[in-house]
Amino acid sequence: MVGGQDTLTEGAQRSSLTVRPLPGALGAEIGGVDLSTPLDPQTVQSIREIWLQYLVVFFRDQTLGARELAAFARLFGTPMPYPMVTGVPEEPHVIEVLKREDETVNFGGLWHTDTAYLERPPMASLLYALEVPQVGGDTLFANGYQAFDALSPGMQAMLEPLRAVNRSDGAAVSATRAPRSGSLQDRTFQAVHPVVRTHPETGRKVLYVNGAHSVRFVGMTEDESEPLLRWLFAHQSQAPFTARFRWAAGSLAFWDNRAALHYPLNDYHGYRRRMLRIQIEGDRPS
């Protein structure tokens, strides 16, 4: 610890980055970097090491547009389009996530991992705040490593051979898109993924189902699958596995979509919240 801030990785110690872990099971704020300017390879590597350790990292007081956000994302991988919404004109991989003052439904407002209904879900997602409400609008994150590790050996052994069907048109997640139906691409996506995946960079096992997209286990009906899935959804979002981030304009969240879930809270009716979002290509879960 240096000056009350964690400098856990060798790369972070060599650079000017500061690392302040969030209270909770994951997440850290990184300071000492301007993301609108070119970053040297050592700084990029340090950020990646911190990100892999904490699953989600946050940057405050940044000044980014869609192009700058995409340029930062490209330092860590190849941006991919979001399949449900058209990108902004200046950068097609970046979408706007907007809740207006007169709306009561927030986009994606439930626990989920992003686009698990794709054969190759994104490695990471980045969300940048342009406008935030005076109160509310925080995002919760959950640690998929800890959710798996906390299961009994018997439950782990039962889940590891299972595969889950993930769909883009689940009733719960579809309800969060209702006010924006005119802007959504009219297509249903489906993919089958392991219930327990192995993270390709850390080698750790992750509980990889989510309440937005996982609808049943392969070889079982939805009715047969529902009791266990409901239990797993509740298990993985328990408070001991979570952390909470309070947004401000100019804040950026960058999370590992392979090991972290997130939940944007919908507690700011009457206020405007406008964000920019981009995601980075991932591999096929295994």
mmCIF file of N, CA and C in Angstrom, residues 121-230:
data_model
loop_
_atom_site.group_PDB
_atom_site.id
_atom_site.type_symbol
_atom_site.label_atom_id
_atom_site.label_comp_id
_atom_site.label_asym_id
_atom_site.label_seq_id
_atom_site.Cartn_x
_atom_site.Cartn_y
_atom_site.Cartn_z
ATOM 1 N N PRO A 121 -19.508 -14.302 -27.071
ATOM 2 C CA PRO A 121 -19.867 -13.092 -26.332
ATOM 3 C C PRO A 121 -18.653 -12.192 -26.144
ATOM 4 N N PRO A 122 -18.862 -10.923 -25.893
ATOM 5 C CA PRO A 122 -17.738 -10.002 -25.757
ATOM 6 C C PRO A 122 -16.833 -10.344 -24.577
ATOM 7 N N MET A 123 -15.561 -10.098 -24.775
ATOM 8 C CA MET A 123 -14.584 -10.218 -23.704
ATOM 9 C C MET A 123 -14.828 -9.161 -22.640
ATOM 10 N N ALA A 124 -15.165 -7.958 -23.094
ATOM 11 C CA ALA A 124 -15.283 -6.831 -22.183
ATOM 12 C C ALA A 124 -16.304 -5.849 -22.710
ATOM 13 N N SER A 125 -16.833 -5.045 -21.800
ATOM 14 C CA SER A 125 -17.713 -3.930 -22.139
ATOM 15 C C SER A 125 -17.179 -2.679 -21.458
ATOM 16 N N LEU A 126 -17.393 -1.540 -22.110
ATOM 17 C CA LEU A 126 -16.986 -0.250 -21.558
ATOM 18 C C LEU A 126 -18.181 0.686 -21.616
ATOM 19 N N LEU A 127 -18.425 1.398 -20.525
ATOM 20 C CA LEU A 127 -19.555 2.314 -20.425
ATOM 21 C C LEU A 127 -19.051 3.645 -19.886
ATOM 22 N N TYR A 128 -19.351 4.721 -20.621
ATOM 23 C CA TYR A 128 -18.859 6.057 -20.278
ATOM 24 C C TYR A 128 -20.035 6.982 -20.029
ATOM 25 N N ALA A 129 -19.988 7.730 -18.941
ATOM 26 C CA ALA A 129 -21.099 8.582 -18.526
ATOM 27 C C ALA A 129 -20.970 9.982 -19.103
ATOM 28 N N LEU A 130 -21.980 10.389 -19.884
ATOM 29 C CA LEU A 130 -22.071 11.751 -20.386
ATOM 30 C C LEU A 130 -22.951 12.614 -19.479
ATOM 31 N N GLU A 131 -24.124 12.087 -19.118
ATOM 32 C CA GLU A 131 -25.045 12.776 -18.222
ATOM 33 C C GLU A 131 -25.564 11.770 -17.205
ATOM 34 N N VAL A 132 -25.626 12.167 -15.944
ATOM 35 C CA VAL A 132 -26.103 11.271 -14.897
ATOM 36 C C VAL A 132 -27.136 11.997 -14.041
ATOM 37 N N PRO A 133 -28.033 11.247 -13.396
ATOM 38 C CA PRO A 133 -29.035 11.881 -12.533
ATOM 39 C C PRO A 133 -28.402 12.490 -11.285
ATOM 40 N N GLN A 134 -29.134 13.423 -10.675
ATOM 41 C CA GLN A 134 -28.645 14.022 -9.438
ATOM 42 C C GLN A 134 -28.515 12.987 -8.333
ATOM 43 N N VAL A 135 -29.441 12.036 -8.313
ATOM 44 C CA VAL A 135 -29.390 10.941 -7.345
ATOM 45 C C VAL A 135 -29.723 9.647 -8.068
ATOM 46 N N GLY A 136 -29.179 8.530 -7.583
ATOM 47 C CA GLY A 136 -29.491 7.231 -8.150
ATOM 48 C C GLY A 136 -28.715 6.937 -9.423
ATOM 49 N N GLY A 137 -29.083 5.810 -10.052
ATOM 50 C CA GLY A 137 -28.447 5.404 -11.291
ATOM 51 C C GLY A 137 -27.133 4.680 -11.125
ATOM 52 N N ASP A 138 -26.848 4.176 -9.904
ATOM 53 C CA ASP A 138 -25.628 3.398 -9.690
ATOM 54 C C ASP A 138 -25.690 2.081 -10.460
ATOM 55 N N THR A 139 -24.546 1.435 -10.621
ATOM 56 C CA THR A 139 -24.479 0.097 -11.210
ATOM 57 C C THR A 139 -23.865 -0.862 -10.204
ATOM 58 N N LEU A 140 -24.509 -2.023 -10.041
ATOM 59 C CA LEU A 140 -23.981 -3.099 -9.223
ATOM 60 C C LEU A 140 -23.221 -4.072 -10.110
ATOM 61 N N PHE A 141 -22.141 -4.636 -9.575
ATOM 62 C CA PHE A 141 -21.367 -5.662 -10.262
ATOM 63 C C PHE A 141 -21.248 -6.875 -9.354
ATOM 64 N N ALA A 142 -21.158 -8.073 -9.954
ATOM 65 C CA ALA A 142 -21.049 -9.311 -9.180
ATOM 66 C C ALA A 142 -19.898 -10.159 -9.714
ATOM 67 N N ASN A 143 -19.235 -10.860 -8.791
ATOM 68 C CA ASN A 143 -18.021 -11.623 -9.070
ATOM 69 C C ASN A 143 -18.377 -13.080 -9.358
ATOM 70 N N GLY A 144 -18.252 -13.482 -10.631
ATOM 71 C CA GLY A 144 -18.600 -14.840 -11.026
ATOM 72 C C GLY A 144 -17.646 -15.894 -10.507
ATOM 73 N N TYR A 145 -16.382 -15.519 -10.247
ATOM 74 C CA TYR A 145 -15.445 -16.453 -9.622
ATOM 75 C C TYR A 145 -15.937 -16.835 -8.232
ATOM 76 N N GLN A 146 -16.243 -15.821 -7.436
ATOM 77 C CA GLN A 146 -16.656 -16.086 -6.067
ATOM 78 C C GLN A 146 -17.973 -16.837 -6.013
ATOM 79 N N ALA A 147 -18.872 -16.554 -6.949
ATOM 80 C CA ALA A 147 -20.149 -17.270 -6.980
ATOM 81 C C ALA A 147 -19.919 -18.763 -7.198
ATOM 82 N N PHE A 148 -18.973 -19.111 -8.077
ATOM 83 C CA PHE A 148 -18.674 -20.537 -8.283
ATOM 84 C C PHE A 148 -17.953 -21.125 -7.085
ATOM 85 N N ASP A 149 -16.945 -20.433 -6.576
ATOM 86 C CA ASP A 149 -16.138 -20.962 -5.475
ATOM 87 C C ASP A 149 -16.970 -21.225 -4.230
ATOM 88 N N ALA A 150 -18.045 -20.454 -4.037
ATOM 89 C CA ALA A 150 -18.872 -20.603 -2.835
ATOM 90 C C ALA A 150 -19.827 -21.779 -2.897
ATOM 91 N N LEU A 151 -19.989 -22.389 -4.067
ATOM 92 C CA LEU A 151 -20.861 -23.558 -4.190
ATOM 93 C C LEU A 151 -20.225 -24.761 -3.502
ATOM 94 N N SER A 152 -21.050 -25.655 -3.032
ATOM 95 C CA SER A 152 -20.550 -26.889 -2.439
ATOM 96 C C SER A 152 -19.874 -27.744 -3.512
ATOM 97 N N PRO A 153 -18.932 -28.604 -3.123
ATOM 98 C CA PRO A 153 -18.313 -29.491 -4.117
ATOM 99 C C PRO A 153 -19.335 -30.315 -4.896
ATOM 100 N N GLY A 154 -20.384 -30.743 -4.222
ATOM 101 C CA GLY A 154 -21.410 -31.522 -4.915
ATOM 102 C C GLY A 154 -22.130 -30.714 -5.971
ATOM 103 N N MET A 155 -22.466 -29.454 -5.664
ATOM 104 C CA MET A 155 -23.129 -28.602 -6.647
ATOM 105 C C MET A 155 -22.186 -28.271 -7.796
ATOM 106 N N GLN A 156 -20.926 -28.000 -7.485
ATOM 107 C CA GLN A 156 -19.958 -27.733 -8.549
ATOM 108 C C GLN A 156 -19.856 -28.915 -9.508
ATOM 109 N N ALA A 157 -19.768 -30.108 -8.952
ATOM 110 C CA ALA A 157 -19.630 -31.312 -9.782
ATOM 111 C C ALA A 157 -20.871 -31.538 -10.638
ATOM 112 N N MET A 158 -22.052 -31.201 -10.112
ATOM 113 C CA MET A 158 -23.284 -31.374 -10.876
ATOM 114 C C MET A 158 -23.375 -30.360 -12.017
ATOM 115 N N LEU A 159 -22.918 -29.127 -11.767
ATOM 116 C CA LEU A 159 -23.079 -28.072 -12.754
ATOM 117 C C LEU A 159 -22.053 -28.136 -13.886
ATOM 118 N N GLU A 160 -20.857 -28.610 -13.595
ATOM 119 C CA GLU A 160 -19.788 -28.496 -14.584
ATOM 120 C C GLU A 160 -20.082 -29.180 -15.919
ATOM 121 N N PRO A 161 -20.779 -30.321 -15.972
ATOM 122 C CA PRO A 161 -21.070 -30.895 -17.290
ATOM 123 C C PRO A 161 -22.227 -30.215 -18.017
ATOM 124 N N LEU A 162 -22.994 -29.359 -17.340
ATOM 125 C CA LEU A 162 -24.208 -28.799 -17.922
ATOM 126 C C LEU A 162 -23.896 -27.667 -18.886
ATOM 127 N N ARG A 163 -24.773 -27.517 -19.855
ATOM 128 C CA ARG A 163 -24.725 -26.405 -20.793
ATOM 129 C C ARG A 163 -26.082 -25.719 -20.787
ATOM 130 N N ALA A 164 -26.077 -24.418 -20.990
ATOM 131 C CA ALA A 164 -27.308 -23.640 -20.922
ATOM 132 C C ALA A 164 -27.600 -22.975 -22.265
ATOM 133 N N VAL A 165 -28.882 -22.898 -22.582
ATOM 134 C CA VAL A 165 -29.347 -22.166 -23.757
ATOM 135 C C VAL A 165 -29.561 -20.714 -23.351
ATOM 136 N N ASN A 166 -28.948 -19.802 -24.100
ATOM 137 C CA ASN A 166 -29.066 -18.374 -23.836
ATOM 138 C C ASN A 166 -29.740 -17.709 -25.031
ATOM 139 N N ARG A 167 -30.774 -16.910 -24.753
ATOM 140 C CA ARG A 167 -31.549 -16.284 -25.816
ATOM 141 C C ARG A 167 -31.619 -14.774 -25.599
ATOM 142 N N SER A 168 -31.802 -14.073 -26.710
ATOM 143 C CA SER A 168 -31.898 -12.612 -26.648
ATOM 144 C C SER A 168 -33.307 -12.117 -26.374
ATOM 145 N N ASP A 169 -34.302 -13.011 -26.413
ATOM 146 C CA ASP A 169 -35.697 -12.584 -26.321
ATOM 147 C C ASP A 169 -36.386 -13.051 -25.043
ATOM 148 N N GLY A 170 -35.626 -13.267 -23.964
ATOM 149 C CA GLY A 170 -36.245 -13.614 -22.696
ATOM 150 C C GLY A 170 -37.217 -12.533 -22.256
ATOM 151 N N ALA A 171 -38.258 -12.942 -21.558
ATOM 152 C CA ALA A 171 -39.312 -11.994 -21.191
ATOM 153 C C ALA A 171 -38.778 -10.865 -20.314
ATOM 154 N N ALA A 172 -37.927 -11.202 -19.346
ATOM 155 C CA ALA A 172 -37.456 -10.184 -18.406
ATOM 156 C C ALA A 172 -36.606 -9.132 -19.101
ATOM 157 N N VAL A 173 -35.649 -9.557 -19.931
ATOM 158 C CA VAL A 173 -34.783 -8.588 -20.582
ATOM 159 C C VAL A 173 -35.518 -7.852 -21.688
ATOM 160 N N SER A 174 -36.452 -8.503 -22.372
ATOM 161 C CA SER A 174 -37.214 -7.834 -23.425
ATOM 162 C C SER A 174 -38.017 -6.674 -22.864
ATOM 163 N N ALA A 175 -38.499 -6.830 -21.630
ATOM 164 C CA ALA A 175 -39.266 -5.753 -21.010
ATOM 165 C C ALA A 175 -38.430 -4.500 -20.806
ATOM 166 N N THR A 176 -37.113 -4.658 -20.628
ATOM 167 C CA THR A 176 -36.262 -3.480 -20.425
ATOM 168 C C THR A 176 -35.984 -2.754 -21.730
ATOM 169 N N ARG A 177 -36.338 -3.352 -22.864
ATOM 170 C CA ARG A 177 -36.100 -2.711 -24.159
ATOM 171 C C ARG A 177 -37.365 -2.067 -24.723
ATOM 172 N N ALA A 178 -38.500 -2.231 -24.051
ATOM 173 C CA ALA A 178 -39.793 -1.832 -24.598
ATOM 174 C C ALA A 178 -39.836 -0.393 -25.103
ATOM 175 N N PRO A 179 -39.349 0.605 -24.353
ATOM 176 C CA PRO A 179 -39.472 1.976 -24.841
ATOM 177 C C PRO A 179 -38.650 2.252 -26.097
ATOM 178 N N ARG A 180 -37.704 1.371 -26.424
ATOM 179 C CA ARG A 180 -36.798 1.616 -27.541
ATOM 180 C C ARG A 180 -37.036 0.655 -28.697
ATOM 181 N N SER A 181 -38.218 0.054 -28.755
ATOM 182 C CA SER A 181 -38.456 -1.003 -29.736
ATOM 183 C C SER A 181 -38.248 -0.510 -31.161
ATOM 184 N N GLY A 182 -38.497 0.774 -31.419
ATOM 185 C CA GLY A 182 -38.320 1.285 -32.766
ATOM 186 C C GLY A 182 -36.878 1.330 -33.207
ATOM 187 N N SER A 183 -35.930 1.385 -32.271
ATOM 188 C CA SER A 183 -34.515 1.493 -32.626
ATOM 189 C C SER A 183 -33.795 0.154 -32.581
ATOM 190 N N LEU A 184 -34.484 -0.910 -32.176
ATOM 191 C CA LEU A 184 -33.832 -2.203 -32.030
ATOM 192 C C LEU A 184 -33.859 -2.980 -33.334
ATOM 193 N N GLN A 185 -32.806 -3.756 -33.531
ATOM 194 C CA GLN A 185 -32.774 -4.634 -34.690
ATOM 195 C C GLN A 185 -33.657 -5.844 -34.425
ATOM 196 N N ASP A 186 -34.504 -6.168 -35.401
ATOM 197 C CA ASP A 186 -35.524 -7.192 -35.227
ATOM 198 C C ASP A 186 -34.946 -8.565 -35.568
ATOM 199 N N ARG A 187 -34.249 -9.147 -34.607
ATOM 200 C CA ARG A 187 -33.667 -10.470 -34.805
ATOM 201 C C ARG A 187 -33.503 -11.136 -33.451
ATOM 202 N N THR A 188 -33.718 -12.452 -33.413
ATOM 203 C CA THR A 188 -33.519 -13.215 -32.184
ATOM 204 C C THR A 188 -32.225 -14.008 -32.298
ATOM 205 N N PHE A 189 -31.423 -13.957 -31.231
ATOM 206 C CA PHE A 189 -30.149 -14.675 -31.183
ATOM 207 C C PHE A 189 -30.233 -15.762 -30.117
ATOM 208 N N GLN A 190 -29.517 -16.856 -30.361
ATOM 209 C CA GLN A 190 -29.469 -17.951 -29.381
ATOM 210 C C GLN A 190 -28.105 -18.614 -29.444
ATOM 211 N N ALA A 191 -27.569 -18.962 -28.285
ATOM 212 C CA ALA A 191 -26.288 -19.666 -28.212
ATOM 213 C C ALA A 191 -26.299 -20.580 -26.998
ATOM 214 N N VAL A 192 -25.531 -21.651 -27.085
ATOM 215 C CA VAL A 192 -25.383 -22.608 -25.992
ATOM 216 C C VAL A 192 -23.986 -22.462 -25.409
ATOM 217 N N HIS A 193 -23.913 -22.302 -24.074
ATOM 218 C CA HIS A 193 -22.629 -22.117 -23.409
ATOM 219 C C HIS A 193 -22.549 -22.980 -22.161
ATOM 220 N N PRO A 194 -21.326 -23.299 -21.707
ATOM 221 C CA PRO A 194 -21.181 -24.057 -20.462
ATOM 222 C C PRO A 194 -21.755 -23.265 -19.289
ATOM 223 N N VAL A 195 -22.377 -23.961 -18.365
ATOM 224 C CA VAL A 195 -22.859 -23.325 -17.138
ATOM 225 C C VAL A 195 -21.674 -22.868 -16.289
ATOM 226 N N VAL A 196 -20.588 -23.616 -16.345
ATOM 227 C CA VAL A 196 -19.339 -23.243 -15.678
ATOM 228 C C VAL A 196 -18.272 -23.104 -16.767
ATOM 229 N N ARG A 197 -17.810 -21.881 -16.974
ATOM 230 C CA ARG A 197 -16.774 -21.675 -17.992
ATOM 231 C C ARG A 197 -15.422 -21.458 -17.315
ATOM 232 N N THR A 198 -14.361 -21.711 -18.065
ATOM 233 C CA THR A 198 -13.007 -21.462 -17.593
ATOM 234 C C THR A 198 -12.497 -20.181 -18.241
ATOM 235 N N HIS A 199 -12.102 -19.229 -17.421
ATOM 236 C CA HIS A 199 -11.620 -17.952 -17.947
ATOM 237 C C HIS A 199 -10.360 -18.194 -18.777
ATOM 238 N N PRO A 200 -10.317 -17.703 -20.030
ATOM 239 C CA PRO A 200 -9.184 -18.035 -20.903
ATOM 240 C C PRO A 200 -7.863 -17.399 -20.496
ATOM 241 N N GLU A 201 -7.881 -16.351 -19.670
ATOM 242 C CA GLU A 201 -6.636 -15.699 -19.270
ATOM 243 C C GLU A 201 -6.194 -16.065 -17.860
ATOM 244 N N THR A 202 -7.125 -16.248 -16.941
ATOM 245 C CA THR A 202 -6.753 -16.553 -15.559
ATOM 246 C C THR A 202 -6.816 -18.036 -15.246
ATOM 247 N N GLY A 203 -7.555 -18.818 -16.056
ATOM 248 C CA GLY A 203 -7.715 -20.242 -15.790
ATOM 249 C C GLY A 203 -8.699 -20.562 -14.673
ATOM 250 N N ARG A 204 -9.339 -19.548 -14.104
ATOM 251 C CA ARG A 204 -10.279 -19.769 -13.006
ATOM 252 C C ARG A 204 -11.668 -20.124 -13.541
ATOM 253 N N LYS A 205 -12.440 -20.847 -12.750
ATOM 254 C CA LYS A 205 -13.792 -21.244 -13.144
ATOM 255 C C LYS A 205 -14.800 -20.183 -12.714
ATOM 256 N N VAL A 206 -15.787 -19.989 -13.587
ATOM 257 C CA VAL A 206 -16.778 -18.940 -13.409
ATOM 258 C C VAL A 206 -18.172 -19.554 -13.555
ATOM 259 N N LEU A 207 -19.089 -19.166 -12.681
ATOM 260 C CA LEU A 207 -20.493 -19.528 -12.857
ATOM 261 C C LEU A 207 -21.049 -18.639 -13.963
ATOM 262 N N TYR A 208 -21.411 -19.237 -15.105
ATOM 263 C CA TYR A 208 -21.706 -18.470 -16.314
ATOM 264 C C TYR A 208 -23.142 -18.688 -16.776
ATOM 265 N N VAL A 209 -24.084 -18.306 -15.940
ATOM 266 C CA VAL A 209 -25.485 -18.181 -16.320
ATOM 267 C C VAL A 209 -25.927 -16.796 -15.878
ATOM 268 N N ASN A 210 -27.028 -16.324 -16.425
ATOM 269 C CA ASN A 210 -27.532 -15.021 -15.990
ATOM 270 C C ASN A 210 -29.032 -14.918 -16.229
ATOM 271 N N GLY A 211 -29.686 -14.136 -15.387
ATOM 272 C CA GLY A 211 -31.138 -14.066 -15.390
ATOM 273 C C GLY A 211 -31.745 -13.408 -16.599
ATOM 274 N N ALA A 212 -30.960 -12.672 -17.372
ATOM 275 C CA ALA A 212 -31.495 -12.025 -18.562
ATOM 276 C C ALA A 212 -31.593 -12.975 -19.746
ATOM 277 N N HIS A 213 -30.642 -13.900 -19.879
ATOM 278 C CA HIS A 213 -30.530 -14.658 -21.123
ATOM 279 C C HIS A 213 -30.572 -16.175 -20.979
ATOM 280 N N SER A 214 -30.190 -16.723 -19.824
ATOM 281 C CA SER A 214 -30.149 -18.179 -19.676
ATOM 282 C C SER A 214 -31.563 -18.689 -19.409
ATOM 283 N N VAL A 215 -32.094 -19.505 -20.332
ATOM 284 C CA VAL A 215 -33.510 -19.890 -20.239
ATOM 285 C C VAL A 215 -33.722 -21.355 -19.873
ATOM 286 N N ARG A 216 -32.749 -22.212 -20.160
ATOM 287 C CA ARG A 216 -32.904 -23.624 -19.800
ATOM 288 C C ARG A 216 -31.566 -24.331 -19.964
ATOM 289 N N PHE A 217 -31.486 -25.538 -19.419
ATOM 290 C CA PHE A 217 -30.325 -26.390 -19.614
ATOM 291 C C PHE A 217 -30.543 -27.256 -20.849
ATOM 292 N N VAL A 218 -29.481 -27.540 -21.565
ATOM 293 C CA VAL A 218 -29.572 -28.428 -22.732
ATOM 294 C C VAL A 218 -30.058 -29.798 -22.263
ATOM 295 N N GLY A 219 -31.040 -30.350 -22.981
ATOM 296 C CA GLY A 219 -31.623 -31.643 -22.631
ATOM 297 C C GLY A 219 -32.759 -31.551 -21.644
ATOM 298 N N MET A 220 -33.120 -30.360 -21.195
ATOM 299 C CA MET A 220 -34.219 -30.167 -20.253
ATOM 300 C C MET A 220 -35.176 -29.111 -20.794
ATOM 301 N N THR A 221 -36.413 -29.160 -20.323
ATOM 302 C CA THR A 221 -37.377 -28.134 -20.670
ATOM 303 C C THR A 221 -37.151 -26.895 -19.807
ATOM 304 N N GLU A 222 -37.792 -25.790 -20.193
ATOM 305 C CA GLU A 222 -37.702 -24.583 -19.377
ATOM 306 C C GLU A 222 -38.326 -24.803 -18.003
ATOM 307 N N ASP A 223 -39.439 -25.537 -17.954
ATOM 308 C CA ASP A 223 -40.076 -25.814 -16.657
ATOM 309 C C ASP A 223 -39.167 -26.640 -15.763
ATOM 310 N N GLU A 224 -38.496 -27.634 -16.337
ATOM 311 C CA GLU A 224 -37.584 -28.464 -15.544
ATOM 312 C C GLU A 224 -36.361 -27.668 -15.078
ATOM 313 N N SER A 225 -35.904 -26.760 -15.932
ATOM 314 C CA SER A 225 -34.691 -25.991 -15.625
ATOM 315 C C SER A 225 -34.943 -24.858 -14.643
ATOM 316 N N GLU A 226 -36.157 -24.338 -14.623
ATOM 317 C CA GLU A 226 -36.446 -23.090 -13.920
ATOM 318 C C GLU A 226 -36.084 -23.092 -12.443
ATOM 319 N N PRO A 227 -36.385 -24.136 -11.652
ATOM 320 C CA PRO A 227 -36.053 -24.058 -10.222
ATOM 321 C C PRO A 227 -34.558 -23.898 -9.948
ATOM 322 N N LEU A 228 -33.723 -24.677 -10.649
ATOM 323 C CA LEU A 228 -32.288 -24.568 -10.412
ATOM 324 C C LEU A 228 -31.739 -23.254 -10.957
ATOM 325 N N LEU A 229 -32.200 -22.838 -12.136
ATOM 326 C CA LEU A 229 -31.733 -21.564 -12.666
ATOM 327 C C LEU A 229 -32.103 -20.421 -11.732
ATOM 328 N N ARG A 230 -33.327 -20.427 -11.231
ATOM 329 C CA ARG A 230 -33.753 -19.366 -10.319
ATOM 330 C C ARG A 230 -32.860 -19.336 -9.088
#
